[in-house]
Amino acid sequence: MQFLSLGTQYTLTALITLSKEGTGVAVSASKLAEPLNSPSTYLSQMLTNLIEPGIIGTRRGINGGVYLARDAKEVSLYDIVTAVEGDTFFQTCFLGISGCGDIEPCPFHDEWGKKRGKIEDWLKSTSLEELANDTSTMLTDGLLQFERKAKR
Amino acid sequence: MQFLSLGTQYTLTALITLSKEGTGVAVSASKLAEPLNSPSTYLSQMLTNLIEPGIIGTRRGINGGVYLARDAKEVSLYDIVTAVEGDTFFQTCFLGISGCGDIEPCPFHDEWGKKRGKIEDWLKSTSLEELANDTSTMLTDGLLQFERKAKR
DNA sequence: CTATATTCTAATATCAATATACGATATAGA
DNA sequence: TCTATATCGTATATTGATATTAGAATATAG
């Protein structure tokens, strides 16, 4: 049980880099993937999810890459997360009961709705710019290390 | 992205029934699984996770089954959830960075820690008894319907 | 003591997440 | 304008987790 999938974690971290470069400046997926030690093609694939919602744009060919399509102020973390993972987390019942709703609530409905709403509000009200500003040295230096599942 | 796995959802719902029966009263897995329309052997397997932490006990043979081993007041939702799913959700960094901690925090560390802590506190402070008391008619009547993934 | 209801364990199937491989395309430079 | 190459984009493969099934082990009632 983990909140964000690995792909989303890669995506967020890559977007921090793009944000620091500035809107419109293209960086290749392989450059972005390098500090993550993730397969660049995989990162590229994840980033593709952000094209349709207009968060990033891409340019092929020499000196091409991925660039931020809007000002980092105008991109919320909610936009990013749901573009990659969808919004089922914010939609479905805690117990997975399909009839659960305001009219016929499951025992968790109200309380979980509040907790989840807090997370939703937070993600919606935090911009990529803020995230990038908060970024500690661990992201810029080589300290970044993602947890990988141990081989069994 | 879903908070609880199907197995945990089954487990919680089954425990509500056990709690209503009372501590020490055994109910067979197939009886418990019936209203969930889940495979009874699967539910049984999930419930096995709760034996070692002393939440339930089992009795084989005729008239056997699963029974609540402690008073429902003494079982927190946190106990149940982590027994089935483990506690990685409450342990791991939002961004999945292994070096993240109080000393060298990732940008999400503090805020996510708070949000997640709220959920943890809630689960720890809510007992199975409270859950069972809150249970609406949807769980007792045949209205209970779990969401199943659509076949593609 | 025996039949049977039941748990328990282990093998299998399904599905989603992750990774790879290859084809399409745009750009730079000749 | 052409060609080589860097790059994205998509389709396929692999893996791991989750869910399901099947059958062995075991305790109880009678």
mmCIF file of C-alpha atoms (C1' of nucleotides) in Angstrom:
data_model
loop_
_atom_site.group_PDB
_atom_site.id
_atom_site.type_symbol
_atom_site.label_atom_id
_atom_site.label_comp_id
_atom_site.label_asym_id
_atom_site.label_seq_id
_atom_site.Cartn_x
_atom_site.Cartn_y
_atom_site.Cartn_z
ATOM 1 C CA MET A 1 0.000 0.000 0.000
ATOM 2 C CA GLN A 2 1.690 3.150 -1.205
ATOM 3 C CA PHE A 3 0.121 6.469 -2.016
ATOM 4 C CA LEU A 4 1.895 7.272 -5.277
ATOM 5 C CA SER A 5 3.138 4.768 -7.836
ATOM 6 C CA LEU A 6 6.769 4.821 -8.866
ATOM 7 C CA GLY A 7 5.837 6.371 -12.202
ATOM 8 C CA THR A 8 4.144 9.295 -10.473
ATOM 9 C CA GLN A 9 7.110 9.786 -8.192
ATOM 10 C CA TYR A 10 9.414 9.951 -11.209
ATOM 11 C CA THR A 11 7.051 12.361 -12.891
ATOM 12 C CA LEU A 12 6.877 14.773 -9.981
ATOM 13 C CA THR A 13 10.619 14.823 -9.568
ATOM 14 C CA ALA A 14 11.195 15.405 -13.273
ATOM 15 C CA LEU A 15 8.719 18.266 -13.258
ATOM 16 C CA ILE A 16 10.637 19.951 -10.468
ATOM 17 C CA THR A 17 13.668 20.010 -12.739
ATOM 18 C CA LEU A 18 11.636 21.354 -15.650
ATOM 19 C CA SER A 19 10.188 24.018 -13.424
ATOM 20 C CA LYS A 20 13.634 25.133 -12.381
ATOM 21 C CA GLU A 21 14.646 25.409 -16.051
ATOM 22 C CA GLY A 22 11.662 27.632 -16.725
ATOM 23 C CA THR A 23 8.547 27.437 -18.865
ATOM 24 C CA GLY A 24 9.205 26.528 -22.486
ATOM 25 C CA VAL A 25 12.760 25.272 -22.021
ATOM 26 C CA ALA A 26 13.100 21.732 -23.370
ATOM 27 C CA VAL A 27 15.086 19.037 -21.589
ATOM 28 C CA SER A 28 15.436 15.527 -22.990
ATOM 29 C CA ALA A 29 13.860 12.627 -21.144
ATOM 30 C CA SER A 30 17.242 10.983 -20.763
ATOM 31 C CA LYS A 31 18.652 14.059 -19.008
ATOM 32 C CA LEU A 32 15.624 14.117 -16.739
ATOM 33 C CA ALA A 33 15.848 10.423 -15.993
ATOM 34 C CA GLU A 34 19.555 10.436 -15.195
ATOM 35 C CA PRO A 35 19.371 11.537 -11.535
ATOM 36 C CA LEU A 36 16.376 9.271 -10.952
ATOM 37 C CA ASN A 37 18.235 6.267 -12.277
ATOM 38 C CA SER A 38 15.036 5.263 -13.986
ATOM 39 C CA PRO A 39 14.745 4.032 -17.559
ATOM 40 C CA SER A 40 14.411 7.193 -19.618
ATOM 41 C CA THR A 41 11.860 5.628 -21.922
ATOM 42 C CA TYR A 42 9.702 4.782 -18.970
ATOM 43 C CA LEU A 43 9.836 8.322 -17.652
ATOM 44 C CA SER A 44 9.048 9.542 -21.136
ATOM 45 C CA GLN A 45 6.008 7.335 -21.228
ATOM 46 C CA MET A 46 4.760 8.631 -17.907
ATOM 47 C CA LEU A 47 5.285 12.229 -18.978
ATOM 48 C CA THR A 48 3.168 11.594 -22.056
ATOM 49 C CA ASN A 49 0.145 11.571 -19.744
ATOM 50 C CA LEU A 50 0.742 15.253 -19.126
ATOM 51 C CA ILE A 51 0.563 16.376 -22.746
ATOM 52 C CA GLU A 52 -3.170 16.108 -23.221
ATOM 53 C CA PRO A 53 -3.951 18.139 -20.078
ATOM 54 C CA GLY A 54 -1.613 20.806 -21.366
ATOM 55 C CA ILE A 55 0.930 20.623 -18.565
ATOM 56 C CA ILE A 56 3.901 19.853 -20.767
ATOM 57 C CA GLY A 57 4.746 20.040 -24.445
ATOM 58 C CA THR A 58 7.324 18.070 -26.403
ATOM 59 C CA ARG A 59 9.642 18.755 -29.297
ATOM 60 C CA ARG A 60 11.246 15.947 -31.277
ATOM 61 C CA GLY A 61 14.562 15.913 -33.034
ATOM 62 C CA ILE A 62 17.935 17.297 -32.076
ATOM 63 C CA ASN A 63 17.851 19.539 -29.014
ATOM 64 C CA GLY A 64 14.259 18.542 -28.468
ATOM 65 C CA GLY A 65 12.749 17.221 -25.316
ATOM 66 C CA VAL A 66 10.030 17.978 -22.832
ATOM 67 C CA TYR A 67 9.134 21.451 -21.665
ATOM 68 C CA LEU A 68 6.705 22.971 -19.234
ATOM 69 C CA ALA A 69 3.751 24.324 -21.186
ATOM 70 C CA ARG A 70 2.354 26.649 -18.542
ATOM 71 C CA ASP A 71 3.766 28.740 -15.801
ATOM 72 C CA ALA A 72 4.684 26.549 -12.840
ATOM 73 C CA LYS A 73 2.371 28.702 -10.732
ATOM 74 C CA GLU A 74 -0.550 27.499 -12.804
ATOM 75 C CA VAL A 75 0.069 23.784 -12.367
ATOM 76 C CA SER A 76 -1.264 22.152 -9.221
ATOM 77 C CA LEU A 77 0.013 18.939 -7.758
ATOM 78 C CA TYR A 78 -3.508 17.594 -8.084
ATOM 79 C CA ASP A 79 -3.346 18.157 -11.841
ATOM 80 C CA ILE A 80 -0.135 16.189 -12.048
ATOM 81 C CA VAL A 81 -1.072 13.309 -9.802
ATOM 82 C CA THR A 82 -4.478 12.702 -11.330
ATOM 83 C CA ALA A 83 -3.127 13.030 -14.868
ATOM 84 C CA VAL A 84 -0.893 10.038 -14.186
ATOM 85 C CA GLU A 85 -2.994 7.958 -11.804
ATOM 86 C CA GLY A 86 -6.553 9.027 -12.441
ATOM 87 C CA ASP A 87 -8.829 10.240 -9.679
ATOM 88 C CA THR A 88 -10.331 7.016 -8.362
ATOM 89 C CA PHE A 89 -8.720 7.581 -4.994
ATOM 90 C CA PHE A 90 -10.757 10.747 -4.611
ATOM 91 C CA GLN A 91 -13.930 9.147 -5.910
ATOM 92 C CA THR A 92 -14.340 5.708 -4.406
ATOM 93 C CA CYS A 93 -15.738 4.483 -1.124
ATOM 94 C CA PHE A 94 -13.318 3.515 1.637
ATOM 95 C CA LEU A 95 -14.899 0.076 1.874
ATOM 96 C CA GLY A 96 -15.385 -0.220 -1.882
ATOM 97 C CA ILE A 97 -19.163 -0.358 -1.632
ATOM 98 C CA SER A 98 -20.712 0.794 -4.867
ATOM 99 C CA GLY A 99 -23.968 2.094 -3.405
ATOM 100 C CA CYS A 100 -22.154 4.286 -0.881
ATOM 101 C CA GLY A 101 -22.914 7.976 -1.150
ATOM 102 C CA ASP A 102 -24.391 10.879 0.756
ATOM 103 C CA ILE A 103 -27.843 9.304 0.651
ATOM 104 C CA GLU A 104 -26.824 5.843 1.798
ATOM 105 C CA PRO A 105 -23.412 6.247 3.382
ATOM 106 C CA CYS A 106 -21.134 3.459 4.588
ATOM 107 C CA PRO A 107 -19.831 3.845 8.155
ATOM 108 C CA PHE A 108 -16.652 5.486 6.904
ATOM 109 C CA HIS A 109 -18.263 7.848 4.459
ATOM 110 C CA ASP A 110 -18.215 11.113 6.396
ATOM 111 C CA GLU A 111 -14.955 10.774 8.257
ATOM 112 C CA TRP A 112 -12.989 9.408 5.332
ATOM 113 C CA GLY A 113 -14.508 12.052 3.116
ATOM 114 C CA LYS A 114 -13.091 14.724 5.395
ATOM 115 C CA LYS A 115 -9.613 13.225 5.583
ATOM 116 C CA ARG A 116 -9.467 12.627 1.879
ATOM 117 C CA GLY A 117 -10.816 16.100 1.224
ATOM 118 C CA LYS A 118 -7.951 17.587 3.208
ATOM 119 C CA ILE A 119 -5.470 15.799 0.985
ATOM 120 C CA GLU A 120 -7.351 16.851 -2.110
ATOM 121 C CA ASP A 121 -7.443 20.498 -1.020
ATOM 122 C CA TRP A 122 -3.766 20.436 -0.246
ATOM 123 C CA LEU A 123 -2.818 18.982 -3.616
ATOM 124 C CA LYS A 124 -5.112 21.407 -5.416
ATOM 125 C CA SER A 125 -3.804 24.445 -3.597
ATOM 126 C CA THR A 126 -0.118 23.644 -3.946
ATOM 127 C CA SER A 127 1.522 24.637 -7.208
ATOM 128 C CA LEU A 128 4.481 23.078 -8.910
ATOM 129 C CA GLU A 129 6.315 26.325 -8.318
ATOM 130 C CA GLU A 130 5.908 26.064 -4.573
ATOM 131 C CA LEU A 131 7.081 22.491 -4.682
ATOM 132 C CA ALA A 132 10.167 23.432 -6.664
ATOM 133 C CA ASN A 133 10.962 26.276 -4.275
ATOM 134 C CA ASP A 134 10.716 23.963 -1.295
ATOM 135 C CA THR A 135 12.997 21.473 -2.869
ATOM 136 C CA SER A 136 15.905 20.693 -0.647
ATOM 137 C CA THR A 137 19.412 19.976 -1.824
ATOM 138 C CA MET A 138 18.706 16.263 -1.911
ATOM 139 C CA LEU A 139 16.922 16.685 -5.216
ATOM 140 C CA THR A 140 19.549 18.818 -6.878
ATOM 141 C CA ASP A 141 22.655 16.967 -5.748
ATOM 142 C CA GLY A 142 23.197 13.311 -6.348
ATOM 143 C CA LEU A 143 21.561 12.411 -3.065
ATOM 144 C CA LEU A 144 18.324 11.452 -4.657
ATOM 145 C CA GLN A 145 17.731 7.739 -4.262
ATOM 146 C CA PHE A 146 14.476 6.054 -4.973
ATOM 147 C CA GLU A 147 13.433 3.013 -3.085
ATOM 148 C CA ARG A 148 13.302 -0.029 -5.260
ATOM 149 C CA LYS A 149 11.509 -3.168 -4.361
ATOM 150 C CA ALA A 150 13.912 -5.865 -3.281
ATOM 151 C CA LYS A 151 14.112 -8.867 -5.524
ATOM 152 C CA ARG A 152 12.776 -11.842 -3.653
ATOM 153 C CA MET B 1 -4.882 4.146 -6.767
ATOM 154 C CA GLN B 2 -7.102 2.898 -3.993
ATOM 155 C CA PHE B 3 -6.572 3.131 -0.283
ATOM 156 C CA LEU B 4 -7.582 -0.363 0.778
ATOM 157 C CA SER B 5 -7.207 -3.553 -1.212
ATOM 158 C CA LEU B 6 -10.257 -5.694 -1.854
ATOM 159 C CA GLY B 7 -9.030 -8.239 0.676
ATOM 160 C CA THR B 8 -8.917 -5.617 3.403
ATOM 161 C CA GLN B 9 -12.365 -4.389 2.498
ATOM 162 C CA TYR B 10 -13.714 -7.929 2.793
ATOM 163 C CA THR B 11 -11.921 -8.341 6.095
ATOM 164 C CA LEU B 12 -13.330 -5.182 7.646
ATOM 165 C CA THR B 13 -16.833 -6.015 6.596
ATOM 166 C CA ALA B 14 -16.565 -9.560 7.934
ATOM 167 C CA LEU B 15 -15.278 -8.274 11.248
ATOM 168 C CA ILE B 16 -18.305 -6.045 11.592
ATOM 169 C CA THR B 17 -20.463 -9.140 11.429
ATOM 170 C CA LEU B 18 -18.304 -10.961 13.970
ATOM 171 C CA SER B 19 -18.467 -7.985 16.256
ATOM 172 C CA LYS B 20 -22.239 -7.968 16.113
ATOM 173 C CA GLU B 21 -22.260 -11.674 17.036
ATOM 174 C CA GLY B 22 -20.105 -10.964 20.063
ATOM 175 C CA THR B 23 -16.659 -11.957 21.254
ATOM 176 C CA GLY B 24 -15.975 -15.691 21.157
ATOM 177 C CA VAL B 25 -18.916 -16.630 18.950
ATOM 178 C CA ALA B 26 -17.692 -18.545 15.905
ATOM 179 C CA VAL B 27 -19.081 -17.992 12.424
ATOM 180 C CA SER B 28 -17.885 -19.982 9.429
ATOM 181 C CA ALA B 29 -15.996 -18.220 6.669
ATOM 182 C CA SER B 30 -18.613 -19.251 4.156
ATOM 183 C CA LYS B 31 -21.367 -17.570 6.217
ATOM 184 C CA LEU B 32 -19.233 -14.451 6.470
ATOM 185 C CA ALA B 33 -18.443 -14.434 2.778
ATOM 186 C CA GLU B 34 -22.026 -14.902 1.641
ATOM 187 C CA PRO B 35 -23.182 -11.274 1.786
ATOM 188 C CA LEU B 36 -19.902 -10.100 0.286
ATOM 189 C CA ASN B 37 -20.252 -12.435 -2.659
ATOM 190 C CA SER B 38 -16.577 -13.142 -2.329
ATOM 191 C CA PRO B 39 -14.956 -16.576 -2.480
ATOM 192 C CA SER B 40 -15.140 -17.865 1.089
ATOM 193 C CA THR B 41 -11.691 -19.440 0.903
ATOM 194 C CA TYR B 42 -10.228 -16.106 -0.082
ATOM 195 C CA LEU B 43 -11.856 -14.335 2.824
ATOM 196 C CA SER B 44 -10.616 -17.118 5.056
ATOM 197 C CA GLN B 45 -7.081 -16.571 3.805
ATOM 198 C CA MET B 46 -7.282 -12.856 4.501
ATOM 199 C CA LEU B 47 -8.651 -13.451 7.988
ATOM 200 C CA THR B 48 -5.703 -15.722 8.726
ATOM 201 C CA ASN B 49 -3.575 -12.572 8.917
ATOM 202 C CA LEU B 50 -5.496 -11.578 12.038
ATOM 203 C CA ILE B 51 -4.730 -14.705 14.045
ATOM 204 C CA GLU B 52 -1.133 -13.942 14.900
ATOM 205 C CA PRO B 53 -1.932 -10.432 16.198
ATOM 206 C CA GLY B 54 -4.600 -12.004 18.382
ATOM 207 C CA ILE B 55 -7.585 -10.266 16.833
ATOM 208 C CA ILE B 56 -9.444 -13.420 15.903
ATOM 209 C CA GLY B 57 -9.282 -17.082 16.779
ATOM 210 C CA THR B 58 -10.472 -20.065 14.783
ATOM 211 C CA ARG B 59 -12.023 -23.415 15.510
ATOM 212 C CA ARG B 60 -11.991 -26.249 13.004
ATOM 213 C CA GLY B 61 -14.520 -28.972 12.544
ATOM 214 C CA ILE B 62 -18.273 -28.978 12.755
ATOM 215 C CA ASN B 63 -19.771 -25.754 14.101
ATOM 216 C CA GLY B 64 -16.316 -24.228 13.945
ATOM 217 C CA GLY B 65 -15.401 -20.971 12.327
ATOM 218 C CA VAL B 66 -13.830 -17.649 13.073
ATOM 219 C CA TYR B 67 -14.477 -15.722 16.244
ATOM 220 C CA LEU B 68 -13.416 -12.417 17.684
ATOM 221 C CA ALA B 69 -10.661 -13.033 20.202
ATOM 222 C CA ARG B 70 -10.877 -9.728 22.074
ATOM 223 C CA ASP B 71 -13.574 -7.296 22.948
ATOM 224 C CA ALA B 72 -14.471 -5.213 19.904
ATOM 225 C CA LYS B 73 -13.668 -2.141 21.973
ATOM 226 C CA GLU B 74 -10.056 -3.290 22.154
ATOM 227 C CA VAL B 75 -9.496 -3.687 18.425
ATOM 228 C CA SER B 76 -8.581 -0.589 16.462
ATOM 229 C CA LEU B 77 -9.074 -0.171 12.764
ATOM 230 C CA TYR B 78 -5.352 0.465 12.515
ATOM 231 C CA ASP B 79 -4.672 -2.993 13.943
ATOM 232 C CA ILE B 80 -6.897 -4.570 11.341
ATOM 233 C CA VAL B 81 -5.688 -2.624 8.338
ATOM 234 C CA THR B 82 -1.984 -3.019 9.053
ATOM 235 C CA ALA B 83 -2.375 -6.708 9.881
ATOM 236 C CA VAL B 84 -3.596 -7.299 6.340
ATOM 237 C CA GLU B 85 -1.651 -4.713 4.362
ATOM 238 C CA GLY B 86 1.390 -3.957 6.460
ATOM 239 C CA ASP B 87 2.298 -0.429 7.496
ATOM 240 C CA THR B 88 4.387 0.780 4.556
ATOM 241 C CA PHE B 89 1.837 3.487 3.814
ATOM 242 C CA PHE B 90 2.537 5.017 7.215
ATOM 243 C CA GLN B 91 6.289 4.599 6.884
ATOM 244 C CA THR B 92 7.389 5.600 3.412
ATOM 245 C CA CYS B 93 8.207 8.940 1.841
ATOM 246 C CA PHE B 94 5.608 10.569 -0.391
ATOM 247 C CA LEU B 95 8.133 10.788 -3.208
ATOM 248 C CA GLY B 96 9.657 7.387 -2.417
ATOM 249 C CA ILE B 97 13.054 8.838 -1.610
ATOM 250 C CA SER B 98 14.906 6.504 0.704
ATOM 251 C CA GLY B 99 17.051 9.178 2.401
ATOM 252 C CA CYS B 100 14.014 11.260 3.323
ATOM 253 C CA GLY B 101 13.542 11.847 7.026
ATOM 254 C CA ASP B 102 13.405 14.575 9.636
ATOM 255 C CA ILE B 103 17.089 15.388 9.113
ATOM 256 C CA GLU B 104 17.014 15.568 5.344
ATOM 257 C CA PRO B 105 13.366 15.967 4.410
ATOM 258 C CA CYS B 106 11.908 15.873 0.916
ATOM 259 C CA PRO B 107 9.645 18.832 0.027
ATOM 260 C CA PHE B 108 6.566 16.873 1.018
ATOM 261 C CA HIS B 109 7.898 15.496 4.245
ATOM 262 C CA ASP B 110 6.253 17.803 6.785
ATOM 263 C CA GLU B 111 2.934 18.407 5.150
ATOM 264 C CA TRP B 112 2.375 14.832 4.090
ATOM 265 C CA GLY B 113 3.457 13.680 7.533
ATOM 266 C CA LYS B 114 0.673 15.753 9.032
ATOM 267 C CA LYS B 115 -2.021 14.542 6.668
ATOM 268 C CA ARG B 116 -0.966 10.951 6.987
ATOM 269 C CA GLY B 117 -0.712 11.319 10.757
ATOM 270 C CA LYS B 118 -4.334 12.427 10.862
ATOM 271 C CA ILE B 119 -5.383 9.276 9.093
ATOM 272 C CA GLU B 120 -3.203 7.176 11.360
ATOM 273 C CA ASP B 121 -4.619 8.797 14.497
ATOM 274 C CA TRP B 122 -8.119 8.288 13.267
ATOM 275 C CA LEU B 123 -7.605 4.606 12.510
ATOM 276 C CA LYS B 124 -5.863 4.079 15.818
ATOM 277 C CA SER B 125 -8.528 5.828 17.853
ATOM 278 C CA THR B 126 -11.504 4.174 16.226
ATOM 279 C CA SER B 127 -12.447 0.752 17.514
ATOM 280 C CA LEU B 128 -14.173 -2.056 15.727
ATOM 281 C CA GLU B 129 -17.071 -1.588 18.125
ATOM 282 C CA GLU B 130 -17.597 2.004 17.022
ATOM 283 C CA LEU B 131 -17.445 0.926 13.420
ATOM 284 C CA ALA B 132 -20.021 -1.781 13.990
ATOM 285 C CA ASN B 133 -22.334 0.641 15.795
ATOM 286 C CA ASP B 134 -22.132 3.125 12.968
ATOM 287 C CA THR B 135 -22.953 0.501 10.447
ATOM 288 C CA SER B 136 -25.911 1.496 8.396
ATOM 289 C CA THR B 137 -28.546 -0.831 7.074
ATOM 290 C CA MET B 138 -26.645 -1.290 3.839
ATOM 291 C CA LEU B 139 -24.337 -3.723 5.570
ATOM 292 C CA THR B 140 -27.005 -5.741 7.336
ATOM 293 C CA ASP B 141 -29.499 -6.025 4.498
ATOM 294 C CA GLY B 142 -28.632 -7.406 1.128
ATOM 295 C CA LEU B 143 -27.746 -3.955 -0.144
ATOM 296 C CA LEU B 144 -24.052 -4.514 0.190
ATOM 297 C CA GLN B 145 -22.394 -4.534 -3.206
ATOM 298 C CA PHE B 146 -18.683 -4.387 -3.729
ATOM 299 C CA GLU B 147 -17.214 -2.761 -6.745
ATOM 300 C CA ARG B 148 -15.513 -5.222 -8.993
ATOM 301 C CA LYS B 149 -13.064 -4.393 -11.671
ATOM 302 C CA ALA B 150 -14.652 -4.602 -15.089
ATOM 303 C CA LYS B 151 -13.270 -7.259 -17.349
ATOM 304 C CA ARG B 152 -11.495 -5.593 -20.193
ATOM 305 C "C1'" DC C 1 -14.159 -44.475 15.628
ATOM 306 C "C1'" DT C 2 -15.813 -42.355 11.585
ATOM 307 C "C1'" DA C 3 -17.926 -38.923 8.749
ATOM 308 C "C1'" DT C 4 -18.026 -34.263 7.807
ATOM 309 C "C1'" DA C 5 -17.522 -29.419 8.459
ATOM 310 C "C1'" DT C 6 -14.250 -26.513 8.619
ATOM 311 C "C1'" DT C 7 -9.662 -24.195 8.638
ATOM 312 C "C1'" DC C 8 -5.043 -23.983 6.541
ATOM 313 C "C1'" DT C 9 -1.553 -24.071 3.000
ATOM 314 C "C1'" DA C 10 0.124 -24.099 -1.371
ATOM 315 C "C1'" DA C 11 -0.461 -23.851 -6.326
ATOM 316 C "C1'" DT C 12 -2.396 -21.257 -9.990
ATOM 317 C "C1'" DA C 13 -4.571 -17.544 -12.602
ATOM 318 C "C1'" DT C 14 -5.410 -12.825 -13.428
ATOM 319 C "C1'" DC C 15 -4.350 -8.209 -13.613
ATOM 320 C "C1'" DA C 16 -1.936 -3.878 -13.125
ATOM 321 C "C1'" DA C 17 2.542 -1.725 -12.901
ATOM 322 C "C1'" DT C 18 6.853 -1.373 -14.831
ATOM 323 C "C1'" DA C 19 10.264 -1.876 -18.354
ATOM 324 C "C1'" DT C 20 11.910 -2.517 -23.028
ATOM 325 C "C1'" DA C 21 12.098 -2.272 -27.972
ATOM 326 C "C1'" DC C 22 11.164 -0.461 -32.050
ATOM 327 C "C1'" DG C 23 8.964 2.698 -35.323
ATOM 328 C "C1'" DA C 24 7.737 7.633 -36.471
ATOM 329 C "C1'" DT C 25 9.072 12.288 -36.817
ATOM 330 C "C1'" DA C 26 11.180 16.611 -36.503
ATOM 331 C "C1'" DT C 27 15.317 19.287 -36.518
ATOM 332 C "C1'" DA C 28 20.089 20.724 -37.534
ATOM 333 C "C1'" DG C 29 23.485 21.107 -40.566
ATOM 334 C "C1'" DA C 30 25.522 20.174 -45.022
ATOM 335 C "C1'" DT D 1 16.636 19.967 -50.280
ATOM 336 C "C1'" DC D 2 18.559 15.944 -48.317
ATOM 337 C "C1'" DT D 3 20.360 12.978 -44.791
ATOM 338 C "C1'" DA D 4 21.792 11.586 -40.315
ATOM 339 C "C1'" DT D 5 20.572 11.556 -35.728
ATOM 340 C "C1'" DA D 6 18.275 12.821 -31.584
ATOM 341 C "C1'" DT D 7 14.263 12.487 -29.760
ATOM 342 C "C1'" DC D 8 9.345 11.376 -28.834
ATOM 343 C "C1'" DG D 9 5.389 7.952 -29.159
ATOM 344 C "C1'" DT D 10 3.348 3.488 -29.219
ATOM 345 C "C1'" DA D 11 3.127 -1.322 -28.989
ATOM 346 C "C1'" DT D 12 4.844 -5.341 -26.816
ATOM 347 C "C1'" DA D 13 7.181 -8.010 -23.016
ATOM 348 C "C1'" DT D 14 8.152 -8.811 -18.282
ATOM 349 C "C1'" DT D 15 7.443 -8.814 -13.708
ATOM 350 C "C1'" DG D 16 5.266 -8.621 -9.309
ATOM 351 C "C1'" DA D 17 1.195 -8.227 -6.574
ATOM 352 C "C1'" DT D 18 -3.301 -9.490 -5.899
ATOM 353 C "C1'" DA D 19 -7.012 -12.509 -6.194
ATOM 354 C "C1'" DT D 20 -8.767 -17.184 -6.820
ATOM 355 C "C1'" DT D 21 -8.989 -22.063 -6.681
ATOM 356 C "C1'" DA D 22 -7.976 -26.670 -5.102
ATOM 357 C "C1'" DG D 23 -6.853 -29.953 -2.062
ATOM 358 C "C1'" DA D 24 -4.609 -31.551 2.396
ATOM 359 C "C1'" DA D 25 -4.891 -31.406 7.374
ATOM 360 C "C1'" DT D 26 -7.532 -31.328 11.478
ATOM 361 C "C1'" DA D 27 -10.870 -31.072 15.003
ATOM 362 C "C1'" DT D 28 -15.458 -31.986 16.529
ATOM 363 C "C1'" DA D 29 -19.958 -34.255 17.014
ATOM 364 C "C1'" DG D 30 -22.312 -38.131 17.342
#
